[in-house]
Structures are given as structure tokens and as C-alpha cells.
Coordinates of C-alpha atoms in Angstrom, one line a residue:
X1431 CA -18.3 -13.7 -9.9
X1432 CA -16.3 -16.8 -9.2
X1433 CA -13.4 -17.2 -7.4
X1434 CA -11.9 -18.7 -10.6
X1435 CA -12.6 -15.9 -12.4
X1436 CA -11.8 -13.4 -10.6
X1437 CA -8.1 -14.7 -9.8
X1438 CA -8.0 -14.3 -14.1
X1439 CA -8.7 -10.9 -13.8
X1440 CA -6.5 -10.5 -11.4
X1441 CA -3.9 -12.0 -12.9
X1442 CA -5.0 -10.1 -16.3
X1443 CA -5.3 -6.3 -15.0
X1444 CA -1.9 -6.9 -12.7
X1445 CA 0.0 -8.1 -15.9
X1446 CA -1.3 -4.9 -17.6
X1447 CA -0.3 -2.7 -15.1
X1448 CA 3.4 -4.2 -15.0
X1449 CA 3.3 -3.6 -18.6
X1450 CA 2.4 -0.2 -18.1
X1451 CA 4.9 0.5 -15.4
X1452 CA 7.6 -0.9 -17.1
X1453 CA 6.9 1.2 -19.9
X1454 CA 7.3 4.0 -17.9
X1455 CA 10.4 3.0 -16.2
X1456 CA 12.2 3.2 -19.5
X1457 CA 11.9 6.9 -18.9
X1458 CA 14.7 6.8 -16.8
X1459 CA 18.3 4.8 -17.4
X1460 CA 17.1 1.2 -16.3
X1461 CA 20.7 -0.3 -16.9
X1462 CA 23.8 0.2 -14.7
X1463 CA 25.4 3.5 -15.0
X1464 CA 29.2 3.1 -14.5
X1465 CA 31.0 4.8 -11.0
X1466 CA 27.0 5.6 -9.7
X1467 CA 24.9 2.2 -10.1
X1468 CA 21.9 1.4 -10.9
X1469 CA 19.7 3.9 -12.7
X1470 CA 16.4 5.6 -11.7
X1471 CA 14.1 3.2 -13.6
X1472 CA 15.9 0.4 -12.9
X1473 CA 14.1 -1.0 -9.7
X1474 CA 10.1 -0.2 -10.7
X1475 CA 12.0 -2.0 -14.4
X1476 CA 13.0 -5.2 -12.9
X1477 CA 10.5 -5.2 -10.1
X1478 CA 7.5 -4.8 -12.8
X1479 CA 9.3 -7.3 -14.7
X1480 CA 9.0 -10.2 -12.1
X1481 CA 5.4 -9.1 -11.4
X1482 CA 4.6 -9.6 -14.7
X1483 CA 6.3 -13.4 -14.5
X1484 CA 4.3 -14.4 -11.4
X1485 CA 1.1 -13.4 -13.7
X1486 CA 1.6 -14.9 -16.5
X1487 CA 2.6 -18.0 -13.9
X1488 CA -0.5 -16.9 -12.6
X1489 CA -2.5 -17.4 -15.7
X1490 CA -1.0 -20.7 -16.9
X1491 CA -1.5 -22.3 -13.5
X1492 CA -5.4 -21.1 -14.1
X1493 CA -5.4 -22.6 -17.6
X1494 CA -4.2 -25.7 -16.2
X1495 CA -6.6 -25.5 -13.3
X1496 CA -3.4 -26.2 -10.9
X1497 CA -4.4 -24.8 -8.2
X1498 CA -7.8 -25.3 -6.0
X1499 CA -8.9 -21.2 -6.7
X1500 CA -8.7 -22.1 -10.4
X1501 CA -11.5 -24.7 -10.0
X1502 CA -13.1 -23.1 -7.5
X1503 CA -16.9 -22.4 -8.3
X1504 CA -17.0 -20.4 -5.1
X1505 CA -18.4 -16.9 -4.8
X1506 CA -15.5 -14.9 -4.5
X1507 CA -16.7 -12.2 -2.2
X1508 CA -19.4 -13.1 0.1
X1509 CA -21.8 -10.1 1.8
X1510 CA -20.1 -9.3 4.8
X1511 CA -16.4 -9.5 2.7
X1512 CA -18.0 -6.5 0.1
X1513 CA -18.8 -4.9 3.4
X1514 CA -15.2 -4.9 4.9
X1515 CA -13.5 -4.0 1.5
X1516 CA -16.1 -0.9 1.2
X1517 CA -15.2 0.0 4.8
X1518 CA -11.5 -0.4 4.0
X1519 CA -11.6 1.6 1.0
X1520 CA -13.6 4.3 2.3
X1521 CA -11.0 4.5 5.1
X1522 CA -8.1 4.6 3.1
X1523 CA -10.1 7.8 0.8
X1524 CA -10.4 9.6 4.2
X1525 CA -7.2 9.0 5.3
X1526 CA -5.6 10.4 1.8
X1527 CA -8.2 13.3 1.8
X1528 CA -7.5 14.3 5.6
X1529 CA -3.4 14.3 5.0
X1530 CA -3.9 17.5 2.6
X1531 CA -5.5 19.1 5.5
X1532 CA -4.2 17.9 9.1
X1533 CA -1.2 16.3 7.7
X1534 CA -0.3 12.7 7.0
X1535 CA 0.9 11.4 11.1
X1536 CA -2.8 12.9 12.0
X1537 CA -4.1 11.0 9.1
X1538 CA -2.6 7.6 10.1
X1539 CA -3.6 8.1 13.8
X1540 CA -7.1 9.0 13.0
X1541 CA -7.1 5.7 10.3
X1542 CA -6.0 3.6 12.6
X1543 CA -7.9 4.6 15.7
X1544 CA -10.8 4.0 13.1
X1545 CA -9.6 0.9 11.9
X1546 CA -8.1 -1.0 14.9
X1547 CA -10.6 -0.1 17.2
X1548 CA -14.0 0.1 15.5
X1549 CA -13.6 -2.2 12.6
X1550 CA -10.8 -4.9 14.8
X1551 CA -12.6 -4.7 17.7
X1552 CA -9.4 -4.8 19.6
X1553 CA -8.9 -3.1 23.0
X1554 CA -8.7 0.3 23.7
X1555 CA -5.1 -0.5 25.0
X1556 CA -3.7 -2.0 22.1
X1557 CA -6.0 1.0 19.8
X1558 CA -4.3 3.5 21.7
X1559 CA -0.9 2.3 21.7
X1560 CA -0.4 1.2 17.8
X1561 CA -2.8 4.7 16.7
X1562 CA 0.5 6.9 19.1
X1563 CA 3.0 4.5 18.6
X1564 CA 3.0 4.3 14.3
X1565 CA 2.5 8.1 13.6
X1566 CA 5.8 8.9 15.9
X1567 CA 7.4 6.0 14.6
X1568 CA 6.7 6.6 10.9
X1569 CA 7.8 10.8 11.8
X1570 CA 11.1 9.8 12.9
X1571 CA 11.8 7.1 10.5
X1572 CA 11.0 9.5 7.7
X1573 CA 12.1 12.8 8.9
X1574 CA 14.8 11.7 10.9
X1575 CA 16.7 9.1 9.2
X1576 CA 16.0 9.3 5.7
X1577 CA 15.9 13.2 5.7
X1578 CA 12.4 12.5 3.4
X1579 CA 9.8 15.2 4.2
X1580 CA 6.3 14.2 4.2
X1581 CA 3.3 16.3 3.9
X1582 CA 1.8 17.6 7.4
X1583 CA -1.2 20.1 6.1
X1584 CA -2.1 22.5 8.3
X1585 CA -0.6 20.7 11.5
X1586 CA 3.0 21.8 10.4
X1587 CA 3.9 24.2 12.9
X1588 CA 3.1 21.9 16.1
X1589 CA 6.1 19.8 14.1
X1590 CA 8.6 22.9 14.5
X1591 CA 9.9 22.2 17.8
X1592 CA 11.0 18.5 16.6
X1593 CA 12.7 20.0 13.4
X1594 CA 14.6 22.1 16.1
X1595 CA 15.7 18.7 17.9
X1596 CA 16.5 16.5 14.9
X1597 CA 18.2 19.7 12.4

């Protein structure tokens, strides 16, 4: 496949999928509801909307050939790009799989361990740091400020003595 044609198809399947949420949006108020704001459909509305802009932008610069991936002849993934995205995507089915079972902060450390370390290449140091670092950010940021529970599997009760702290 060509670069050309796959930023088409791109541009194609991502319009149909604004489309489809903004359909769904309209199952809540997408207007503004008077002395509350804006309704629960109204963001995924309006933010499906401009996605829907920039393809159909998307899909008249290609017509035009505007831009140099519209003429491009190119291959548009090469060997070792297939091999990254199947490594990525792999990782990213692990990482939902395991956060049913050891609980999404495990999930992310074990991901990006994984991902920083073996596919980056980067230090142990730097693995180390952002694999602790995000996981206990992301907790407190969640749990902490925006009171917004995520799920934690079977490593739930190691999580009680911080519910203690922050409740």
C-alpha cells in the first residue's frame, strides 16, 4: 500500500468513525442546558464534529495532491515499521488484559518497563524511574484529585493503606 493511499483511508475510516460518534453523542443533551452548562454529549458532539472537518480537509487536500504524502508513491510501512506496530499493539493487548487481573498501575508499570526498556533501549535508570514514577503519578492524579476510581484487579488490597491516607 502506498503512502497516498493509505492517508485516504485514513482520512476515510476516521470520518466514519466521527460520524458514528457523533451519532451517538445525540444520545445525550449536546446543547447548553440553562443554570448547569453544557450537556453530556456535547464535548464527544463538537469534538467529533471538528474531527470530521480536518478529514474531509484531509481528503480534499489528497484530491488536490496538496500535500507531498498525497503524491507520495512510497511504501507506507516498511518491514521493520510492521514489526514495531505489531510489538506495540501486542503490548497495549497485554497491558488491557493484565489490568483485569493485577490492576491497571501494575499494568502501566509492567508496559512500560516492557516498552521503554526493551523496545527504547533506554537505560535502566531512566526505565526504572518513568515505569515507578507514572503508575504513582497516574494513582494520585486519579484517585486523589479527581476522586475517579480505576480498576486494580486483584492488587486492590495493597491500595487500602493509601485509601486510608487520601479518605
Amino acid at each position: 500500500m502506498t503512502t497516498r493511499t493509505a492517508e485516504l483511508l485514513m482520512a476515510i475510516l476516521m470520518g466514519l468513525l466521527s460520524v458514528g460518534l457523533m451519532w451517538k453523542s445525540t444520545e445525550l443533551e449536546i446543547g447548553w442546558i440553562p443554570d448547569r452548562g453544557p450537556g453530556g454529549g456535547a464535548w464527544p458532539f463538537w469534538l467529533s464534529a471538528v474531527m470530521l472537518l480536518c478529514c474531509l480537509v484531509t481528503v480534499y487536500r489528497w484530491w488536490r495532491r496538496a500535500t507531498p504524502q498525497s503524491r507520495s508513491d512510497v511504501e507506507f510501512m516498511d518491514r521493520n515499521t510492521r514489526r514495531i506496530n505489531f510489538i506495540t499493539v501486542g503490548s497495549l493487548v497485554a497491558l488491557l488484559g493484565l489490568t483485569h487481573v493485577i490492576g491497571i498501575y501494575f499494568a502501566i508499570f509492567l508496559f512500560l518497563l516492557f516498552y521503554i526498556r526493551f523496545v527504547g533501549r533506554h537505560s535502566w535508570l531512566l526505565t526504572g524511574t518513568l515505569s515507578v514514577a507514572t503508575p504513582i503519578f497516574l494513582f494520585f492524579f486519579f484517585e486523589a484529585l479527581l476522586k475517579i476510581l480505576l480498576p486494580k484487579g486483584y492488587s486492590e488490597p495493597l491500595f487500602y493503606p493509601l485509601y486510608r491516607i487520601i479518605y
